Amino acid sequence: MTAGPRIAVLDYGIGNLRSAEKALQHVGGAARLVNDAASVEAADAVVLPGVGAFGACARALRDSGLDEPARAALAAGVPFFGVCVGFQLLYEGSVESPGAPGLGVFPGTVGPLPPGVKHPQMQWNTLDVLGENEPAPLRGLGPHPWVYFVHSYAPPVGDETVAVCDYGGPVAALVTRGTLWGAQFHPEKSGAAGLALLANFVDTAAAA
């Protein structure tokens, strides 16, 4: 096992979680897939991946019993990173799956990508930072890093949004609130930039 901060990758049966686990290990995190509350509580940081439909992910997280440990980690200020649909789950809900509640950490409802562009966005795209300060996730990545997206929905741009991509208009791509991060793109599929971002999260977990 890699030495470094203990990072719980929530294993709730959705998607290829191994790629996130391996990428975090590669950049120095003691990451492992976990499926029980005790392992989440013992971790220094938590990662919530997700692929597919919002409702299926929300239901699987609830059915796995990992929703409450996730909420507890968020409430306690444990470094937390939601990725792709795991990012979307940080919001109140999604028009993709009416009636399926998210974790409600951020206000707003996930909606479809703008009209006039291909759905899903399945491509490399650049991040555009909002504001003058370099967000912690993008430390050392330069002003417009290239990252890889696969999605048809995204949260609204809000106060928590620190970077967008241009896809028929500005699309929320990265958020932060303290040590809570969320990314619509896939860091584990984003080459050197994605690994650098994950290394920044490992550093954040180590410093917490």
PDB file of C-alpha atoms in Angstrom:
ATOM      1  CA  MET A   1       0.000   0.000   0.000  1.00  0.00           C
ATOM      2  CA  THR A   2       1.202   3.461  -0.917  1.00  0.00           C
ATOM      3  CA  ALA A   3       2.311   5.578   2.023  1.00  0.00           C
ATOM      4  CA  GLY A   4       0.471   8.860   2.395  1.00  0.00           C
ATOM      5  CA  PRO A   5      -2.916  10.125   3.526  1.00  0.00           C
ATOM      6  CA  ARG A   6      -5.671   7.524   3.723  1.00  0.00           C
ATOM      7  CA  ILE A   7      -8.155   8.217   0.944  1.00  0.00           C
ATOM      8  CA  ALA A   8     -11.460   6.349   0.885  1.00  0.00           C
ATOM      9  CA  VAL A   9     -12.805   5.881  -2.654  1.00  0.00           C
ATOM     10  CA  LEU A  10     -16.488   5.122  -2.113  1.00  0.00           C
ATOM     11  CA  ASP A  11     -17.273   1.752  -3.671  1.00  0.00           C
ATOM     12  CA  TYR A  12     -21.021   1.763  -4.274  1.00  0.00           C
ATOM     13  CA  GLY A  13     -21.047  -0.375  -7.379  1.00  0.00           C
ATOM     14  CA  ILE A  14     -21.042   2.396  -9.980  1.00  0.00           C
ATOM     15  CA  GLY A  15     -18.483   2.596 -12.765  1.00  0.00           C
ATOM     16  CA  ASN A  16     -14.803   1.781 -12.971  1.00  0.00           C
ATOM     17  CA  LEU A  17     -13.668   2.842  -9.523  1.00  0.00           C
ATOM     18  CA  ARG A  18     -10.290   1.123  -9.851  1.00  0.00           C
ATOM     19  CA  SER A  19      -8.987   3.788 -12.222  1.00  0.00           C
ATOM     20  CA  ALA A  20      -9.593   6.525  -9.631  1.00  0.00           C
ATOM     21  CA  GLU A  21      -8.021   4.389  -6.908  1.00  0.00           C
ATOM     22  CA  LYS A  22      -4.927   3.611  -8.995  1.00  0.00           C
ATOM     23  CA  ALA A  23      -4.447   7.235 -10.097  1.00  0.00           C
ATOM     24  CA  LEU A  24      -4.569   8.449  -6.489  1.00  0.00           C
ATOM     25  CA  GLN A  25      -2.076   5.765  -5.461  1.00  0.00           C
ATOM     26  CA  HIS A  26       0.179   6.814  -8.339  1.00  0.00           C
ATOM     27  CA  VAL A  27       0.443  10.358  -6.955  1.00  0.00           C
ATOM     28  CA  GLY A  28       1.130   9.324  -3.364  1.00  0.00           C
ATOM     29  CA  GLY A  29      -2.210   8.694  -1.722  1.00  0.00           C
ATOM     30  CA  ALA A  30      -2.960   5.563   0.307  1.00  0.00           C
ATOM     31  CA  ALA A  31      -6.206   5.184  -1.638  1.00  0.00           C
ATOM     32  CA  ARG A  32      -8.449   2.156  -1.446  1.00  0.00           C
ATOM     33  CA  LEU A  33     -11.985   1.233  -2.344  1.00  0.00           C
ATOM     34  CA  VAL A  34     -14.213   1.127   0.723  1.00  0.00           C
ATOM     35  CA  ASN A  35     -17.787  -0.031   1.203  1.00  0.00           C
ATOM     36  CA  ASP A  36     -18.370   0.369   4.937  1.00  0.00           C
ATOM     37  CA  ALA A  37     -18.909   3.307   7.263  1.00  0.00           C
ATOM     38  CA  ALA A  38     -15.976   2.523   9.549  1.00  0.00           C
ATOM     39  CA  SER A  39     -13.486   2.768   6.673  1.00  0.00           C
ATOM     40  CA  VAL A  40     -14.926   6.120   5.598  1.00  0.00           C
ATOM     41  CA  GLU A  41     -14.719   7.436   9.169  1.00  0.00           C
ATOM     42  CA  ALA A  42     -11.074   6.329   9.459  1.00  0.00           C
ATOM     43  CA  ALA A  43     -10.009   8.041   6.227  1.00  0.00           C
ATOM     44  CA  ASP A  44      -8.160  11.339   5.907  1.00  0.00           C
ATOM     45  CA  ALA A  45     -10.093  12.173   2.726  1.00  0.00           C
ATOM     46  CA  VAL A  46     -13.010  10.853   0.683  1.00  0.00           C
ATOM     47  CA  VAL A  47     -13.524  10.554  -3.078  1.00  0.00           C
ATOM     48  CA  LEU A  48     -17.004  10.084  -4.572  1.00  0.00           C
ATOM     49  CA  PRO A  49     -16.757   8.965  -8.218  1.00  0.00           C
ATOM     50  CA  GLY A  50     -19.758   8.385 -10.440  1.00  0.00           C
ATOM     51  CA  VAL A  51     -20.707   7.568 -14.028  1.00  0.00           C
ATOM     52  CA  GLY A  52     -24.028   7.051 -15.782  1.00  0.00           C
ATOM     53  CA  ALA A  53     -27.369   8.486 -14.754  1.00  0.00           C
ATOM     54  CA  PHE A  54     -27.788  10.776 -11.739  1.00  0.00           C
ATOM     55  CA  GLY A  55     -30.741   8.803 -10.363  1.00  0.00           C
ATOM     56  CA  ALA A  56     -28.987   5.443 -10.612  1.00  0.00           C
ATOM     57  CA  CYS A  57     -25.934   6.828  -8.799  1.00  0.00           C
ATOM     58  CA  ALA A  58     -28.039   8.493  -6.093  1.00  0.00           C
ATOM     59  CA  ARG A  59     -29.977   5.265  -5.536  1.00  0.00           C
ATOM     60  CA  ALA A  60     -26.852   3.100  -5.496  1.00  0.00           C
ATOM     61  CA  LEU A  61     -25.155   5.410  -2.994  1.00  0.00           C
ATOM     62  CA  ARG A  62     -28.201   5.251  -0.733  1.00  0.00           C
ATOM     63  CA  ASP A  63     -28.667   1.477  -1.116  1.00  0.00           C
ATOM     64  CA  SER A  64     -24.996   0.878  -0.310  1.00  0.00           C
ATOM     65  CA  GLY A  65     -25.388   2.671   3.002  1.00  0.00           C
ATOM     66  CA  LEU A  66     -22.516   4.997   2.100  1.00  0.00           C
ATOM     67  CA  ASP A  67     -24.665   8.115   1.764  1.00  0.00           C
ATOM     68  CA  GLU A  68     -24.706   8.812   5.497  1.00  0.00           C
ATOM     69  CA  PRO A  69     -20.933   8.330   5.977  1.00  0.00           C
ATOM     70  CA  ALA A  70     -20.447  10.647   2.992  1.00  0.00           C
ATOM     71  CA  ARG A  71     -22.729  13.263   4.565  1.00  0.00           C
ATOM     72  CA  ALA A  72     -20.881  12.910   7.878  1.00  0.00           C
ATOM     73  CA  ALA A  73     -17.514  13.449   6.185  1.00  0.00           C
ATOM     74  CA  LEU A  74     -18.851  16.519   4.397  1.00  0.00           C
ATOM     75  CA  ALA A  75     -20.301  17.919   7.617  1.00  0.00           C
ATOM     76  CA  ALA A  76     -17.004  17.335   9.453  1.00  0.00           C
ATOM     77  CA  GLY A  77     -14.970  19.174   6.811  1.00  0.00           C
ATOM     78  CA  VAL A  78     -12.984  16.104   5.771  1.00  0.00           C
ATOM     79  CA  PRO A  79     -11.286  16.737   2.389  1.00  0.00           C
ATOM     80  CA  PHE A  80     -13.827  15.466  -0.134  1.00  0.00           C
ATOM     81  CA  PHE A  81     -13.692  15.209  -3.941  1.00  0.00           C
ATOM     82  CA  GLY A  82     -16.733  14.478  -6.102  1.00  0.00           C
ATOM     83  CA  VAL A  83     -15.941  13.434  -9.674  1.00  0.00           C
ATOM     84  CA  CYS A  84     -18.273  13.470 -12.707  1.00  0.00           C
ATOM     85  CA  VAL A  85     -21.690  12.253 -11.488  1.00  0.00           C
ATOM     86  CA  GLY A  86     -20.175  12.198  -7.999  1.00  0.00           C
ATOM     87  CA  PHE A  87     -19.721  15.946  -8.510  1.00  0.00           C
ATOM     88  CA  GLN A  88     -23.331  16.313  -9.650  1.00  0.00           C
ATOM     89  CA  LEU A  89     -24.501  14.450  -6.531  1.00  0.00           C
ATOM     90  CA  LEU A  90     -23.205  17.352  -4.432  1.00  0.00           C
ATOM     91  CA  TYR A  91     -26.202  19.371  -5.706  1.00  0.00           C
ATOM     92  CA  GLU A  92     -29.884  19.154  -4.796  1.00  0.00           C
ATOM     93  CA  GLY A  93     -31.039  17.111  -7.766  1.00  0.00           C
ATOM     94  CA  SER A  94     -30.981  16.741 -11.542  1.00  0.00           C
ATOM     95  CA  VAL A  95     -33.515  17.228 -14.312  1.00  0.00           C
ATOM     96  CA  GLU A  96     -32.155  13.928 -15.668  1.00  0.00           C
ATOM     97  CA  SER A  97     -33.732  12.069 -12.745  1.00  0.00           C
ATOM     98  CA  PRO A  98     -36.662  14.019 -11.246  1.00  0.00           C
ATOM     99  CA  GLY A  99     -37.360  13.049  -7.664  1.00  0.00           C
ATOM    100  CA  ALA A 100     -33.891  11.615  -7.026  1.00  0.00           C
ATOM    101  CA  PRO A 101     -32.317  13.756  -4.286  1.00  0.00           C
ATOM    102  CA  GLY A 102     -28.661  14.658  -4.298  1.00  0.00           C
ATOM    103  CA  LEU A 103     -26.571  15.383  -1.227  1.00  0.00           C
ATOM    104  CA  GLY A 104     -27.582  19.050  -1.369  1.00  0.00           C
ATOM    105  CA  VAL A 105     -24.232  20.512  -0.343  1.00  0.00           C
ATOM    106  CA  PHE A 106     -24.497  23.138  -3.078  1.00  0.00           C
ATOM    107  CA  PRO A 107     -27.736  24.822  -4.154  1.00  0.00           C
ATOM    108  CA  GLY A 108     -29.218  24.238  -7.557  1.00  0.00           C
ATOM    109  CA  THR A 109     -30.298  21.525  -9.948  1.00  0.00           C
ATOM    110  CA  VAL A 110     -28.096  19.786 -12.506  1.00  0.00           C
ATOM    111  CA  GLY A 111     -29.321  20.474 -16.035  1.00  0.00           C
ATOM    112  CA  PRO A 112     -28.560  19.497 -19.632  1.00  0.00           C
ATOM    113  CA  LEU A 113     -25.686  20.952 -21.583  1.00  0.00           C
ATOM    114  CA  PRO A 114     -26.606  23.949 -23.776  1.00  0.00           C
ATOM    115  CA  PRO A 115     -28.523  23.304 -27.001  1.00  0.00           C
ATOM    116  CA  GLY A 116     -26.688  23.452 -30.291  1.00  0.00           C
ATOM    117  CA  VAL A 117     -23.749  21.268 -29.226  1.00  0.00           C
ATOM    118  CA  LYS A 118     -23.336  17.513 -29.353  1.00  0.00           C
ATOM    119  CA  HIS A 119     -24.582  15.596 -26.329  1.00  0.00           C
ATOM    120  CA  PRO A 120     -22.645  14.153 -24.616  1.00  0.00           C
ATOM    121  CA  GLN A 121     -19.526  16.279 -24.521  1.00  0.00           C
ATOM    122  CA  MET A 122     -16.960  13.545 -25.017  1.00  0.00           C
ATOM    123  CA  GLN A 123     -13.651  15.274 -25.639  1.00  0.00           C
ATOM    124  CA  TRP A 124     -10.671  17.144 -24.276  1.00  0.00           C
ATOM    125  CA  ASN A 125     -11.442  20.739 -23.393  1.00  0.00           C
ATOM    126  CA  THR A 126      -9.654  23.578 -21.610  1.00  0.00           C
ATOM    127  CA  LEU A 127     -10.529  24.997 -18.212  1.00  0.00           C
ATOM    128  CA  ASP A 128     -11.041  28.731 -17.819  1.00  0.00           C
ATOM    129  CA  VAL A 129     -10.487  29.971 -14.275  1.00  0.00           C
ATOM    130  CA  LEU A 130     -13.047  32.388 -12.854  1.00  0.00           C
ATOM    131  CA  GLY A 131     -11.589  35.189 -10.755  1.00  0.00           C
ATOM    132  CA  GLU A 132      -8.023  36.270 -10.262  1.00  0.00           C
ATOM    133  CA  ASN A 133      -6.815  33.625  -7.798  1.00  0.00           C
ATOM    134  CA  GLU A 134      -5.483  30.216  -8.766  1.00  0.00           C
ATOM    135  CA  PRO A 135      -7.840  27.577  -7.305  1.00  0.00           C
ATOM    136  CA  ALA A 136      -6.181  24.988  -5.061  1.00  0.00           C
ATOM    137  CA  PRO A 137      -7.027  22.061  -7.386  1.00  0.00           C
ATOM    138  CA  LEU A 138      -5.256  23.768 -10.299  1.00  0.00           C
ATOM    139  CA  ARG A 139      -2.123  24.787  -8.399  1.00  0.00           C
ATOM    140  CA  GLY A 140       0.793  24.576 -10.805  1.00  0.00           C
ATOM    141  CA  LEU A 141      -1.325  23.517 -13.799  1.00  0.00           C
ATOM    142  CA  GLY A 142      -1.119  26.779 -15.738  1.00  0.00           C
ATOM    143  CA  PRO A 143      -3.929  29.094 -16.850  1.00  0.00           C
ATOM    144  CA  HIS A 144      -5.823  26.795 -19.234  1.00  0.00           C
ATOM    145  CA  PRO A 145      -5.150  23.094 -18.576  1.00  0.00           C
ATOM    146  CA  TRP A 146      -6.624  20.479 -20.915  1.00  0.00           C
ATOM    147  CA  VAL A 147      -8.857  17.871 -19.253  1.00  0.00           C
ATOM    148  CA  TYR A 148     -11.170  15.113 -20.466  1.00  0.00           C
ATOM    149  CA  PHE A 149     -14.972  15.298 -20.275  1.00  0.00           C
ATOM    150  CA  VAL A 150     -17.710  12.693 -20.799  1.00  0.00           C
ATOM    151  CA  HIS A 151     -21.132  14.097 -19.809  1.00  0.00           C
ATOM    152  CA  SER A 152     -24.485  15.383 -20.999  1.00  0.00           C
ATOM    153  CA  TYR A 153     -25.461  17.269 -17.835  1.00  0.00           C
ATOM    154  CA  ALA A 154     -23.756  19.761 -15.534  1.00  0.00           C
ATOM    155  CA  PRO A 155     -24.586  21.817 -12.445  1.00  0.00           C
ATOM    156  CA  PRO A 156     -25.322  25.527 -12.752  1.00  0.00           C
ATOM    157  CA  VAL A 157     -22.468  27.995 -12.509  1.00  0.00           C
ATOM    158  CA  GLY A 158     -22.586  29.329  -8.949  1.00  0.00           C
ATOM    159  CA  ASP A 159     -20.543  31.023  -6.264  1.00  0.00           C
ATOM    160  CA  GLU A 160     -18.687  27.745  -5.691  1.00  0.00           C
ATOM    161  CA  THR A 161     -17.610  27.471  -9.362  1.00  0.00           C
ATOM    162  CA  VAL A 162     -13.912  28.238  -9.835  1.00  0.00           C
ATOM    163  CA  ALA A 163     -13.463  27.080 -13.438  1.00  0.00           C
ATOM    164  CA  VAL A 164     -15.641  26.522 -16.484  1.00  0.00           C
ATOM    165  CA  CYS A 165     -15.201  25.060 -19.925  1.00  0.00           C
ATOM    166  CA  ASP A 166     -16.658  26.528 -23.107  1.00  0.00           C
ATOM    167  CA  TYR A 167     -19.178  24.129 -24.646  1.00  0.00           C
ATOM    168  CA  GLY A 168     -22.005  26.068 -26.199  1.00  0.00           C
ATOM    169  CA  GLY A 169     -21.434  28.581 -23.390  1.00  0.00           C
ATOM    170  CA  PRO A 170     -19.778  28.436 -19.980  1.00  0.00           C
ATOM    171  CA  VAL A 171     -20.254  25.037 -18.306  1.00  0.00           C
ATOM    172  CA  ALA A 172     -19.408  24.487 -14.625  1.00  0.00           C
ATOM    173  CA  ALA A 173     -16.327  22.271 -14.596  1.00  0.00           C
ATOM    174  CA  LEU A 174     -14.684  22.699 -11.187  1.00  0.00           C
ATOM    175  CA  VAL A 175     -15.899  23.875  -7.784  1.00  0.00           C
ATOM    176  CA  THR A 176     -14.340  24.359  -4.381  1.00  0.00           C
ATOM    177  CA  ARG A 177     -15.505  25.207  -0.897  1.00  0.00           C
ATOM    178  CA  GLY A 178     -12.537  24.913   1.402  1.00  0.00           C
ATOM    179  CA  THR A 179     -11.327  21.317   1.141  1.00  0.00           C
ATOM    180  CA  LEU A 180     -14.471  20.231  -0.716  1.00  0.00           C
ATOM    181  CA  TRP A 181     -13.754  19.879  -4.436  1.00  0.00           C
ATOM    182  CA  GLY A 182     -15.899  18.800  -7.353  1.00  0.00           C
ATOM    183  CA  ALA A 183     -14.929  18.174 -10.981  1.00  0.00           C
ATOM    184  CA  GLN A 184     -17.225  17.496 -13.925  1.00  0.00           C
ATOM    185  CA  PHE A 185     -14.283  16.124 -15.921  1.00  0.00           C
ATOM    186  CA  HIS A 186     -12.344  12.932 -15.211  1.00  0.00           C
ATOM    187  CA  PRO A 187      -8.935  13.693 -13.637  1.00  0.00           C
ATOM    188  CA  GLU A 188      -7.921  10.036 -13.904  1.00  0.00           C
ATOM    189  CA  LYS A 189      -8.394  10.240 -17.706  1.00  0.00           C
ATOM    190  CA  SER A 190      -6.811  13.684 -18.110  1.00  0.00           C
ATOM    191  CA  GLY A 191      -3.149  12.784 -18.479  1.00  0.00           C
ATOM    192  CA  ALA A 192      -0.476  14.836 -16.734  1.00  0.00           C
ATOM    193  CA  ALA A 193      -2.876  17.653 -15.823  1.00  0.00           C
ATOM    194  CA  GLY A 194      -5.280  15.238 -14.170  1.00  0.00           C
ATOM    195  CA  LEU A 195      -2.537  13.546 -12.195  1.00  0.00           C
ATOM    196  CA  ALA A 196      -1.239  16.939 -11.051  1.00  0.00           C
ATOM    197  CA  LEU A 197      -4.723  17.863  -9.853  1.00  0.00           C
ATOM    198  CA  LEU A 198      -5.039  14.565  -7.959  1.00  0.00           C
ATOM    199  CA  ALA A 199      -1.614  15.186  -6.438  1.00  0.00           C
ATOM    200  CA  ASN A 200      -2.918  18.546  -5.218  1.00  0.00           C
ATOM    201  CA  PHE A 201      -5.831  16.728  -3.565  1.00  0.00           C
ATOM    202  CA  VAL A 202      -3.452  14.262  -1.900  1.00  0.00           C
ATOM    203  CA  ASP A 203      -1.448  17.230  -0.598  1.00  0.00           C
ATOM    204  CA  THR A 204      -4.662  18.784   0.727  1.00  0.00           C
ATOM    205  CA  ALA A 205      -5.562  15.531   2.482  1.00  0.00           C
ATOM    206  CA  ALA A 206      -2.082  15.276   4.001  1.00  0.00           C
ATOM    207  CA  ALA A 207      -2.283  18.833   5.344  1.00  0.00           C
ATOM    208  CA  ALA A 208      -5.766  18.495   6.844  1.00  0.00           C
TER     209      ALA A 208
END
